[in-house]
Coordinates of C-alpha atoms in Angstrom, one line a residue:
Chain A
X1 CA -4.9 15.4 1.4
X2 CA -1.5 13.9 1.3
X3 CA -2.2 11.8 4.5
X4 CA -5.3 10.4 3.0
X5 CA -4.0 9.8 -0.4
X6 CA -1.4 7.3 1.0
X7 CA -3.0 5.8 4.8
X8 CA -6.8 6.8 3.7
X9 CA -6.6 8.6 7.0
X10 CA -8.3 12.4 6.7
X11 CA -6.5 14.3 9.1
X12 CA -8.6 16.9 11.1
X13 CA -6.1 18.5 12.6
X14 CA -4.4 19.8 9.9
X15 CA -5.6 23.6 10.7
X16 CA -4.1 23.2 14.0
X17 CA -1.2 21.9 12.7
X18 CA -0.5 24.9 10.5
X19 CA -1.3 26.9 13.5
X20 CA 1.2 25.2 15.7
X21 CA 3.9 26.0 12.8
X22 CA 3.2 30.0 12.9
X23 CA 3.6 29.4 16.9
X24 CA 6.5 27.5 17.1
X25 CA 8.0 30.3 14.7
X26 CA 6.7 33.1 17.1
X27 CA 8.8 31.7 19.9
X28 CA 12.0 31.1 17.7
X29 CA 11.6 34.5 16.6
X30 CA 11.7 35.6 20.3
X31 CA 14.9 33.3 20.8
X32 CA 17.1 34.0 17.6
X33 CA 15.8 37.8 17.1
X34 CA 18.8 38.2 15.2
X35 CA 18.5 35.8 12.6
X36 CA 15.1 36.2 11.1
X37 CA 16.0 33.4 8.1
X38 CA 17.3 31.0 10.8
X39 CA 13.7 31.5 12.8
X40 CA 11.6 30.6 9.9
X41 CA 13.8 27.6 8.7
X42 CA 13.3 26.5 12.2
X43 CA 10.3 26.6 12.2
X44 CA 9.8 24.9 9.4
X45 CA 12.2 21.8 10.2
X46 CA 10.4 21.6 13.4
X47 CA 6.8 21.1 11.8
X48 CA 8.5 18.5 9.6
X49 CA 9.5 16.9 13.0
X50 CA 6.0 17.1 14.7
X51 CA 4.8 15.1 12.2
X52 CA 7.3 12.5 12.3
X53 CA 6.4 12.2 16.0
X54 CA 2.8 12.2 15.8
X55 CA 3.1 9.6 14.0
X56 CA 5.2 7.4 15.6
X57 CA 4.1 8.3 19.1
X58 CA 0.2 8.2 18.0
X59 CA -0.8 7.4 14.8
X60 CA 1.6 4.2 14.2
X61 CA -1.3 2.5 16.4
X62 CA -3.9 3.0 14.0
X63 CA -2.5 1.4 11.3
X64 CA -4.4 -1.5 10.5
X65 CA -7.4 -0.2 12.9
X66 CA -10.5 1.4 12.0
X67 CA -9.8 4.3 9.5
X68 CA -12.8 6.1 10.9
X69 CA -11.2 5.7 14.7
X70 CA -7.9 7.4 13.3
X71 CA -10.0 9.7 11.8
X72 CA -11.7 10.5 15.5
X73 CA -8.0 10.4 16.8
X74 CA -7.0 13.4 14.4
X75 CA -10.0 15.4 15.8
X76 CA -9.2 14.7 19.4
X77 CA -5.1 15.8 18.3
X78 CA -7.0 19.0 17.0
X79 CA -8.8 20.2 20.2
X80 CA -5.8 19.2 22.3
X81 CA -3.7 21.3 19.9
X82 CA -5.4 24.1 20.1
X83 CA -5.8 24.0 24.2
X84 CA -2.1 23.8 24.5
X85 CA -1.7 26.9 22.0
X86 CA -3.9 28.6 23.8
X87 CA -2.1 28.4 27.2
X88 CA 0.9 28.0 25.6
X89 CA 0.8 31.4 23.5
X90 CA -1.9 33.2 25.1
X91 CA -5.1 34.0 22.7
X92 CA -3.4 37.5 21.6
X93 CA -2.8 38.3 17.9
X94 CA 0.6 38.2 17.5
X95 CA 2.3 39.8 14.3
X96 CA 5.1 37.7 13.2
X97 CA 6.4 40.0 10.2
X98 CA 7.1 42.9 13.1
X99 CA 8.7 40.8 15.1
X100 CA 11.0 39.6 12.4
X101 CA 11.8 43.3 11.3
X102 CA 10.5 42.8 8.0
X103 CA 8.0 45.0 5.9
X104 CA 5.1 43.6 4.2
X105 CA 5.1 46.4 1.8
X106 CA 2.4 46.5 -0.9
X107 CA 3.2 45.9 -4.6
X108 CA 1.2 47.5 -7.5
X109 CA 0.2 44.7 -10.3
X110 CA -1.2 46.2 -13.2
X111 CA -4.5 47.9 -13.5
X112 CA -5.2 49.1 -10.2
X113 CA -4.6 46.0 -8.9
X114 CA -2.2 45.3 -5.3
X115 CA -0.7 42.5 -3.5
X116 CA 1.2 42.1 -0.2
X117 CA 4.4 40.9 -0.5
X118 CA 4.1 38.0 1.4
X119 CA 0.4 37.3 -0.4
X120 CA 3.0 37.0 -3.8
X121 CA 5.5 34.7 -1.6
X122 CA 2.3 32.6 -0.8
X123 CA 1.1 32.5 -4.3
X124 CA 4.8 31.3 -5.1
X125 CA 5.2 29.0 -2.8
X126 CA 1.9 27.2 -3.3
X127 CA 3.0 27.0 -7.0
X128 CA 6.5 25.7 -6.1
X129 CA 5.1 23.2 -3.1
X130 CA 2.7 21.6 -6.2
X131 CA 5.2 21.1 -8.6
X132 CA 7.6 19.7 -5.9
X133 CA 5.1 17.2 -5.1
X134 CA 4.4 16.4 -8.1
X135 CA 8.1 15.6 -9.3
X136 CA 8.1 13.8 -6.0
X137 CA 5.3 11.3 -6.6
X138 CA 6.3 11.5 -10.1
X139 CA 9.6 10.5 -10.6
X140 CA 11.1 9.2 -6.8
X141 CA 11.9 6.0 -5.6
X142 CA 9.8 7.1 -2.2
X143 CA 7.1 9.2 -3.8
X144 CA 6.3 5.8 -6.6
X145 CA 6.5 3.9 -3.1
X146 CA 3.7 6.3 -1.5
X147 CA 1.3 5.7 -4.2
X148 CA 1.6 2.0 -4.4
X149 CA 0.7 1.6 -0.5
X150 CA -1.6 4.3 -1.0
X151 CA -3.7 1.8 -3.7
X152 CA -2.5 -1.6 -2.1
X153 CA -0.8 -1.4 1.6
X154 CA -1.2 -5.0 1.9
X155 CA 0.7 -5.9 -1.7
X156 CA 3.2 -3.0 -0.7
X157 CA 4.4 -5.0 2.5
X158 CA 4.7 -8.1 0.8
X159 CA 6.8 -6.0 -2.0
X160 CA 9.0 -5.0 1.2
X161 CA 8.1 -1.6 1.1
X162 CA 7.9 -0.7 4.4
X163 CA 4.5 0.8 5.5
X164 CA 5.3 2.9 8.7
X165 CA 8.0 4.7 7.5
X166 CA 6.0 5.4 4.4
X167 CA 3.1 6.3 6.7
X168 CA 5.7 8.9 8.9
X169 CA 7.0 10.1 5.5
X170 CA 3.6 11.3 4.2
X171 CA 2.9 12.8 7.6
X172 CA 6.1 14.3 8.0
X173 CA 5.4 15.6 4.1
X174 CA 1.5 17.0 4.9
X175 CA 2.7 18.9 8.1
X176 CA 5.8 20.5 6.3
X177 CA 3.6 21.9 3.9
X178 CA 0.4 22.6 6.1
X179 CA 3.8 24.2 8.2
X180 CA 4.7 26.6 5.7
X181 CA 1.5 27.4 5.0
X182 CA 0.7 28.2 8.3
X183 CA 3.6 30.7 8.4
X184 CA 2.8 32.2 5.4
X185 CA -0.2 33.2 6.5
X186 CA 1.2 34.4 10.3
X187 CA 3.3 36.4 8.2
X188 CA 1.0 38.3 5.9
X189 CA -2.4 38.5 8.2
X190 CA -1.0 38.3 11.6
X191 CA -1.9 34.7 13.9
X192 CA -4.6 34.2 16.7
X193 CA -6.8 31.2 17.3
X194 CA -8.8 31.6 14.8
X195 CA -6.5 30.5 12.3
X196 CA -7.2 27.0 12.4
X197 CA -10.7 28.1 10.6
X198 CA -8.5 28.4 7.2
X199 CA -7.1 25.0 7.6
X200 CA -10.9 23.9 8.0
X201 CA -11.5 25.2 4.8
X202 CA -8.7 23.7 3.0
X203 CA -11.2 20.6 2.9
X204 CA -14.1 21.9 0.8
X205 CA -11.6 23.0 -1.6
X206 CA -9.8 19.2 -1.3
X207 CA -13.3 17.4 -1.9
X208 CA -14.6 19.8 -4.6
X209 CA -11.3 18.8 -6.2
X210 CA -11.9 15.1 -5.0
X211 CA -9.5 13.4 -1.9
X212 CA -6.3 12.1 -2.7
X213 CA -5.8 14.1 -6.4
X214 CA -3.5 16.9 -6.4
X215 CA -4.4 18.1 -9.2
X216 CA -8.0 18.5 -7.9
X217 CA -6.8 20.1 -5.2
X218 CA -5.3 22.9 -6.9
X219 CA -8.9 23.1 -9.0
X220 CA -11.0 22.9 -6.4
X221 CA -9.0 25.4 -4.2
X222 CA -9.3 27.9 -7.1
X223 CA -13.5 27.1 -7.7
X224 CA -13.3 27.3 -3.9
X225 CA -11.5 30.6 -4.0
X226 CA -12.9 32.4 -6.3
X227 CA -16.6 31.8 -4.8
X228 CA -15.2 33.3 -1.6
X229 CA -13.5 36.6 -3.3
X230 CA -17.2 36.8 -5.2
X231 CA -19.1 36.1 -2.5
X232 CA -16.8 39.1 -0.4
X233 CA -17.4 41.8 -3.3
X234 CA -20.5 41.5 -4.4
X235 CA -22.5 40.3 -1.1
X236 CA -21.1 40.8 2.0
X237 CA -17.3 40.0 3.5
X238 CA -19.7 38.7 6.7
X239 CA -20.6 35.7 4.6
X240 CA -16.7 34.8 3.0
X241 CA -16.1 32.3 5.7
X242 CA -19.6 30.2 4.7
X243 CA -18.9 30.0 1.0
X244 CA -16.5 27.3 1.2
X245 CA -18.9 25.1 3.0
X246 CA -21.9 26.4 0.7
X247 CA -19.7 25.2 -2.3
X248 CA -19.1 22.1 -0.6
X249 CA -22.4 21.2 0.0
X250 CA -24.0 21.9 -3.7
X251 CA -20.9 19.7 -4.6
X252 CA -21.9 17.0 -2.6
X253 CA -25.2 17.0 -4.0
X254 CA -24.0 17.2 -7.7
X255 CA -20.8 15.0 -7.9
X256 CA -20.0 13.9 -4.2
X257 CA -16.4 12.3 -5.0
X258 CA -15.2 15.6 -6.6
X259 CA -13.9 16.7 -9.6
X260 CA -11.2 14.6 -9.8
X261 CA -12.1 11.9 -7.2
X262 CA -13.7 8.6 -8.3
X263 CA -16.4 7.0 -7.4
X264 CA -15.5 4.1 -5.2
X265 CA -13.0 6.7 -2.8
X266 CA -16.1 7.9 -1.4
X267 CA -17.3 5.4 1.2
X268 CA -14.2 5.6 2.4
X269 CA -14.6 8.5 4.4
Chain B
X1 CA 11.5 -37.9 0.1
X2 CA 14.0 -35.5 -1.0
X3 CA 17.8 -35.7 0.7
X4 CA 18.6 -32.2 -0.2
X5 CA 17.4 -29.4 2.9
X6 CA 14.1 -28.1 2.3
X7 CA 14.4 -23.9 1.4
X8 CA 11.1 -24.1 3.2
X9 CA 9.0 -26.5 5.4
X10 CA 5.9 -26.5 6.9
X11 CA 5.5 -28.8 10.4
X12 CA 1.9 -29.3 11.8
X13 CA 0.5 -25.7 10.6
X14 CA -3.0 -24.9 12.0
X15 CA -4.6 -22.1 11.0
X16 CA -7.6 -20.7 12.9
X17 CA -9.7 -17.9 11.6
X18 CA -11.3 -15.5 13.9
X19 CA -10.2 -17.8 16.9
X20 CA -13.0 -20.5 16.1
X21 CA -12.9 -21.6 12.3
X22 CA -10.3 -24.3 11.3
X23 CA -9.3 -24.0 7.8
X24 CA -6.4 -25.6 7.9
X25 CA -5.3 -28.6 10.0
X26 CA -2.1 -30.0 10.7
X27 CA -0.3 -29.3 7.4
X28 CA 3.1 -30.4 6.7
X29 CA 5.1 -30.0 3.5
X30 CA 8.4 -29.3 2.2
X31 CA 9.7 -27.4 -0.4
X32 CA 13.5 -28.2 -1.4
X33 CA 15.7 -25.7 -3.0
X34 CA 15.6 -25.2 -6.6
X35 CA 12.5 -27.3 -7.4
X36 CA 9.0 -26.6 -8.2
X37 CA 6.4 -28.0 -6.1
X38 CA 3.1 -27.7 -6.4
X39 CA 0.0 -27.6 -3.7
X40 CA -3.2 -28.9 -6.1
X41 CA -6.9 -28.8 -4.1
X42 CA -10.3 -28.0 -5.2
X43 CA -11.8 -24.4 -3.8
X44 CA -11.8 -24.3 0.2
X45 CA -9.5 -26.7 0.3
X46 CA -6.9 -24.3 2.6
X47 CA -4.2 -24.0 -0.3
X48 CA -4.5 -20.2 -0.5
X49 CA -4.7 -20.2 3.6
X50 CA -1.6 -22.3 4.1
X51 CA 0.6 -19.9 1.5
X52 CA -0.6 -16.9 3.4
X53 CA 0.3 -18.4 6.7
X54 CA 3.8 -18.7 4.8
X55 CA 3.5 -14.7 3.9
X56 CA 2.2 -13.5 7.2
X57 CA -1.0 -12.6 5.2
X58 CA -2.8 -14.1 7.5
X59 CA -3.0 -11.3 10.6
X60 CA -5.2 -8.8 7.9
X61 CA -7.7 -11.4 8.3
X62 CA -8.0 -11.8 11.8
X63 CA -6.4 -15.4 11.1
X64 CA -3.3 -16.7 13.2
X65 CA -1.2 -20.0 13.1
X66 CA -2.2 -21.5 16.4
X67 CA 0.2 -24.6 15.8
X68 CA 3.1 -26.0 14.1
X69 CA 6.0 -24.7 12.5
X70 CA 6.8 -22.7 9.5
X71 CA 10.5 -22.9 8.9
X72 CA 12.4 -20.7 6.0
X73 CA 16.0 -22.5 6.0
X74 CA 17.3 -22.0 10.2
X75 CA 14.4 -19.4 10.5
X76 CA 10.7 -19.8 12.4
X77 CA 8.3 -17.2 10.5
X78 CA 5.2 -18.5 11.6
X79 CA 2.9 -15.0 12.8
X80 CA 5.6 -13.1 11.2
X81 CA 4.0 -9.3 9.3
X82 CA 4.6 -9.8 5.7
X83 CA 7.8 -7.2 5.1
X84 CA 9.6 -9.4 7.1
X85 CA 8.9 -12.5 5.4
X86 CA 10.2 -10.4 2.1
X87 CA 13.1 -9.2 3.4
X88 CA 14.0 -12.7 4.0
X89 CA 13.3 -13.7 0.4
X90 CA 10.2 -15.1 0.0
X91 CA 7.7 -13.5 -2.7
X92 CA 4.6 -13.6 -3.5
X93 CA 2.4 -13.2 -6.4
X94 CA -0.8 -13.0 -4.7
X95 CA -4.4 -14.6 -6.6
X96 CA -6.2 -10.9 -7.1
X97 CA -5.3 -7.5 -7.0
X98 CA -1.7 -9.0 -8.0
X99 CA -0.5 -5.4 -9.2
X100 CA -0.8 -1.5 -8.3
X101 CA -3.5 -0.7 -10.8
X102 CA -3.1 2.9 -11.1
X103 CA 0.4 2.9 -11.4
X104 CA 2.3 2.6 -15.0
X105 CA 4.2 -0.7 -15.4
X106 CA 7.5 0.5 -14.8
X107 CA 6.2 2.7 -11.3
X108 CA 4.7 -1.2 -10.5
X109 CA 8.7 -2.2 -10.9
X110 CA 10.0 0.8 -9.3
X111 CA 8.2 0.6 -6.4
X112 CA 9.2 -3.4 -6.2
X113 CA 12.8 -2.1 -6.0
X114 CA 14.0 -2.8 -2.9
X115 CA 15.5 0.3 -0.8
X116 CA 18.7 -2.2 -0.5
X117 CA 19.7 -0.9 -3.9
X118 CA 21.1 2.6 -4.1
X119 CA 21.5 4.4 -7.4
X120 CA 19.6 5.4 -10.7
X121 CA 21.4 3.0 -12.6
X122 CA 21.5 -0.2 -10.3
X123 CA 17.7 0.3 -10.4
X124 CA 17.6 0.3 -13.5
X125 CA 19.7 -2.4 -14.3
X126 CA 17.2 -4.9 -12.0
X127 CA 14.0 -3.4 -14.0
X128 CA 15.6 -4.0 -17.5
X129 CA 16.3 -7.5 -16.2
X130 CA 12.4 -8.2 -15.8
X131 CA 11.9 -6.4 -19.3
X132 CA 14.5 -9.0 -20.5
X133 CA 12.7 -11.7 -18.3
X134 CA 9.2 -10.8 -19.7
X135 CA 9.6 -9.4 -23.0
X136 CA 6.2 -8.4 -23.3
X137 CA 5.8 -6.3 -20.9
X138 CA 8.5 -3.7 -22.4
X139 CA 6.4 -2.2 -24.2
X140 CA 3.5 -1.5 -22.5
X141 CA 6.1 0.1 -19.8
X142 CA 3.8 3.0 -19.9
X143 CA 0.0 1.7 -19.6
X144 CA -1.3 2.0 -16.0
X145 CA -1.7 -1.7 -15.0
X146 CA -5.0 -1.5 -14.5
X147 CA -5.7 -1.9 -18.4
X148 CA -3.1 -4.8 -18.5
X149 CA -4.5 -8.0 -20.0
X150 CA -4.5 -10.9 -17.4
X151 CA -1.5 -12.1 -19.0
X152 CA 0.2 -9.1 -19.2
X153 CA -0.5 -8.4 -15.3
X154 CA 0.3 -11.9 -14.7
X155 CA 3.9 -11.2 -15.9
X156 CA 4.2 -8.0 -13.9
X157 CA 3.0 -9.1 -11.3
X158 CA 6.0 -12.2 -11.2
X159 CA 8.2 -9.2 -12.7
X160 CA 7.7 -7.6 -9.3
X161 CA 7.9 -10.5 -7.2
X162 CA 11.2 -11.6 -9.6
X163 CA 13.0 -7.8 -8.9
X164 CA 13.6 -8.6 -5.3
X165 CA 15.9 -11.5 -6.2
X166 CA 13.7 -14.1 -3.8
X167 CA 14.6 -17.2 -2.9
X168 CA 11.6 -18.4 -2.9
X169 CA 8.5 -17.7 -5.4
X170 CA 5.4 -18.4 -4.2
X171 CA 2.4 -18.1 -7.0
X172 CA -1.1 -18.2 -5.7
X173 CA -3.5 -19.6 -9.0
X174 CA -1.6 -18.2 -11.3
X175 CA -4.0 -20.0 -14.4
X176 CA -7.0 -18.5 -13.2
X177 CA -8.7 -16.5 -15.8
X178 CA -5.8 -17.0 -18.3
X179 CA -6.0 -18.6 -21.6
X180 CA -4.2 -22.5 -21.4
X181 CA -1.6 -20.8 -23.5
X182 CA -0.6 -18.2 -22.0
X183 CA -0.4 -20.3 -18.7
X184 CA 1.9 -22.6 -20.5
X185 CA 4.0 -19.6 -21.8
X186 CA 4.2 -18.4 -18.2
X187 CA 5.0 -22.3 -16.2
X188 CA 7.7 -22.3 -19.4
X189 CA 9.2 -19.2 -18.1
X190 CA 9.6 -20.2 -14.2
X191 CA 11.1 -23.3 -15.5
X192 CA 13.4 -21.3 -17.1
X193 CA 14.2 -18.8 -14.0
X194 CA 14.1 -22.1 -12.3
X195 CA 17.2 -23.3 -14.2
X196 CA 18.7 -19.9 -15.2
X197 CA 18.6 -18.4 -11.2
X198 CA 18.1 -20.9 -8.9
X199 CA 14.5 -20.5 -8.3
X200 CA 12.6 -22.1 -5.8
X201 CA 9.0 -22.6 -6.5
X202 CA 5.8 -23.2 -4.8
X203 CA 3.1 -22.9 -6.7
X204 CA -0.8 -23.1 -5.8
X205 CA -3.6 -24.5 -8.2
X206 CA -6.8 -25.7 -9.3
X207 CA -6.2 -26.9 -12.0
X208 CA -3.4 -30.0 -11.9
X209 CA -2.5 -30.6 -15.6
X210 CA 0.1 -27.7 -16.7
X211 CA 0.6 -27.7 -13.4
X212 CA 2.5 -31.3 -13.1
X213 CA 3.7 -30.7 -16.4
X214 CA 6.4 -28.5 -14.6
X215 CA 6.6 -29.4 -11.3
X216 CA 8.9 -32.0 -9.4
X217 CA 6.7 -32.5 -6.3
X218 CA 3.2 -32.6 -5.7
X219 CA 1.0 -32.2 -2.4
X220 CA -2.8 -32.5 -2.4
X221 CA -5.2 -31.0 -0.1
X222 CA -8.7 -31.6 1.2
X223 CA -10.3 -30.1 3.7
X224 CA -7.4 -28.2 5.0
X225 CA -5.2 -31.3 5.2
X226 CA -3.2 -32.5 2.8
X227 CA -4.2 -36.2 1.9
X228 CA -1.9 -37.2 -0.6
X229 CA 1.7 -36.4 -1.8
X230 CA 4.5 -37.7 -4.5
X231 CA 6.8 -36.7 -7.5
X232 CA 5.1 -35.5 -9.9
X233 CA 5.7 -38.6 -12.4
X234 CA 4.2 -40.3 -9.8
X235 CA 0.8 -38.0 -9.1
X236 CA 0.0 -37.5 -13.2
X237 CA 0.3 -41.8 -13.0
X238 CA -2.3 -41.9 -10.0
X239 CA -5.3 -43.1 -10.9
X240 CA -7.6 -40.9 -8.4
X241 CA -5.5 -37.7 -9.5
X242 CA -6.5 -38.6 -13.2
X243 CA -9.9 -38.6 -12.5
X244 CA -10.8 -35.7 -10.0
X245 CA -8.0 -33.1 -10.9
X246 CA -6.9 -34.2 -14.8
X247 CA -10.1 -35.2 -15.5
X248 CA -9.3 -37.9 -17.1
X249 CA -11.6 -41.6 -16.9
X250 CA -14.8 -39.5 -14.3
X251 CA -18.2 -40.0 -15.9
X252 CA -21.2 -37.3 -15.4
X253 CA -21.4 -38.9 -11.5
X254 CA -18.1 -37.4 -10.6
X255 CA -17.0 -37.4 -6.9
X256 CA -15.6 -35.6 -4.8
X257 CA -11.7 -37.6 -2.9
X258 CA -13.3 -37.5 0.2
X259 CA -16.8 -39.6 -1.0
X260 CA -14.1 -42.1 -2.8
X261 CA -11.3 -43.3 0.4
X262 CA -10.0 -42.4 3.9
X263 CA -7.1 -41.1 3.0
X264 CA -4.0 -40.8 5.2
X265 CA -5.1 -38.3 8.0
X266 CA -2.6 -36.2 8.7
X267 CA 0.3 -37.4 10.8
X268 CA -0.2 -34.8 14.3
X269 CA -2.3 -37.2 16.3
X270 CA 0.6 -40.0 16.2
X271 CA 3.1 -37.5 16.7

């Protein structure tokens, strides 16, 4: 979402990328057993770093090329991801919370109602991230600068704003974040492959809110959210992992640049 | 022509579009430092092509200078990408999409800011200075710019340009779409920067009369080749200018320069 908001780029890979965050925090584990908080602020620098390097080792070339070719080149970065997880990790379900010594204890909310404690860190975080951003885009020097090339990178250049490093900032930005939520994720429901799945369904809920709004994205996770917790209790959990998808596609049909999108964003993609 | 070095000067410049189409050919022109000089030409003519082969606009549209020279001062910046060509201090304010639409006036500023200047209150200081520059544009600090009046983006958009402290302005039809008076307001204001900062100004139009008004040197082109130059004084007096740019003396049968003389080709083939 970030990514596209600022190079029009969607970036497929993003599952994989919060994957590769919840491994790279599996092997620092291993390495500083001792110091669980150093592990996870590790891993989380690191995932800031792949991003600054995929970047400037691939995507730096595909500025000013096709968007949909970058687009192909994020799908390619997926699969190649998720071979080198695999043989670097194995395909085993690792548990990172064990590892780290740390309980995920359950906490009573009112009426009947429980939470992991991690599944409260995540709900925190998320809130946290959003408001973060927003401040970001809102009131910095870089984050005004990452709008204006994201509307006019051509007008941005001649302003002397310089378009890679904004470019490496925003994917530097979306990887930390996908990062974090990758761990968080490790942390309260254990990582295997598979996990790249949830980063596939971070898009319905971005285009039911429309691409490049944050705001929408927060909406359309919730719609997006909420039809998969329905969908769980009153049909079958078997069918959780189509909803987003199912929501997706009656939104296409209905409004097809989101809630929040506008019109004129959508033959972009 | 003028003794004092030209801020900017362009030697033989060919541009070639997609490797085949000429648009412009063998342009040369100066612009000294601290005067206003405009570049007049009907539609096609190559005036817009020959200030983007000044920005480095030109590689977005598969175009490249094949020949000639762009000098700014001691430096070559033909082919050049276009941050580089700002960072040396030379500005644009391009013919459309002249501001960030769905940012607020003051983000358009902030965003101008060059990264040179650290601090919350050295920005500031260079943002206040285009409020002070453009009065009318404080407040509306707010609006997104895409519900600007032309005017009003007009001036933000030079606000922009101005906030980098260029040498060298460069205004691409800056009277299209505007009301005469608002175009005069805004030539009355460059004249001013002109005098107040040191300003150097090249300015690109259709439409010659407010134009001259302000300007010290004049070049027309035709065709991608610039067929006739002067002082200004000198181009408001000429008797074709008066009738195919001021439109002053043509009847209904108006022609175009080229049906009227062979002008003065332009000087590469005798070196």
């Amino acid at each position: 979402m970030l990514i596209y908001r600022v190079s029009r780029v969607l970036n497929l890979a993003h599952g994989e990328l919060m994957m590769l965050a919840a491994y790279i925090l599996i092997s620092l584990t291993t390495l500083l057993g001792s110091h669980p908080v150093g592990a996870l602020a590790g891993a989380v620098a690191l995932s800031l770093l792949v991003g600054l390097v995929l970047y400037v080792v691939l995507m730096r070339r595909m500025t000013g090329e096709l968007v949909i070719a970058a687009v192909l080149v994020t799908i390619a970065l997926g699969i190649l991801l998720r071979g080198v997880m695999v043989l670097g990790w194995t395909g085993r379900t690792y548990h990172p919370m064990q590892q780290l010594g740390w309980e995920n204890k359950a906490i009573a909310l009112g009426g009947g109602m429980t939470a992991s404690t991690v599944a409260l860190a995540t709900v925190g975080m998320a809130v946290l991230l959003y408001c973060g951003l927003f401040a970001f885009f809102q009131f910095t020097q870089w984050g005004v600068r990452m709008r204006a090339v994201g509307e006019n990178p051509l007008l941005a250049s001649q302003r002397g704003i310089a378009l890679h490093a904004t470019y490496a900032l925003a994917w530097a930005l979306a990887t930390l974040t996908g990062g974090l939520a990758g761990i968080l994720i490790a942390l309260d429901s254990g990582l295997d492959t598979t996990m790249a799945v949830v980063g596939l369904k971070a898009f319905p809920a971005a285009l039911v809110g429309g691409l490049g709004s944050l705001r929408g994205a927060v909406v359309g996770s919730m719609i997006v959210a909420a039809a998969e917790v329905l969908a769980i209790h009153y049909i079958d959990p078997l069918v959780s992992d189509v909803v987003p998808f199912v929501v997706l596609i009656v939104m296409l049909l209905i409004r097809p640049w989101g809630l929040f999108g506008t019109e004129e964003e959508i033959e972009r993609v | 022509m003028n003794a004092a070095a030209p801020l900017l000067r362009l030697e033989q410049v060919e541009v070639v579009y997609q490797k085949v189409i000429t648009a412009v050919h063998g342009v040369s022109l100066e612009v000294p430092a601290g005067q206003i000089v405009v570049l007049l030409g009907a539609n096609g003519a190559g005036k817009t092509t020959t200030l983007r082969a000044v920005t480095g606009f030109l590689g977005s549209d598969d175009a490249r200078v094949t020949d000639g020279k762009i000098w700014f001062e001691a430096h070559a910046i033909e082919n050049c990408p276009p941050h580089t060509v700002a960072a040396r201090g030379i500005a644009l304010v391009p013919e459309r999409r002249k501001v960030f639409e769905t940012l607020t006036v003051l983000e358009n500023l902030q965003a101008a800011v060059p990264s040179g200047i650290r601090g919350r209150a050295a920005r500031r200081e260079r943002i206040d200075q285009v409020f002070d520059q453009f009065p009318r544009l404080a407040p509306a600090r707010g609006r997104l710019a895409g519900y600007l009046s032309g005017g009003e983006r007009q001036m933000l958009a030079m606000g922009s340009a101005l906030i980098g402290a260029p040498r060298l302005l460069l205004v691409d039809e800056m009277s299209l779409g505007l009301a005469p008076r608002i175009v005069e307001e805004l030539l009355e204001r460059l004249v001013a920067l002109k005098k107040a900062l040191g300003l150097t100004v090249l300015l690109v139009e259709q439409s010659a009369h407010l134009a001259l008004e302000v300007a010290d040197y004049g070049y027309i082109m035709e065709s991608g080749r610039v067929v006739l130059d002067g002082t200004a004084e000198r181009l408001r007096g000429h008797g074709d200018v008066q009738e195919f740019y001021l439109g002053m003396g043509g009847g209904p049968d108006r022609r175009s320069y080229r049906d009227v003389k062979q002008y003065r080709r332009s000087r590469r083939w005798f070196g």
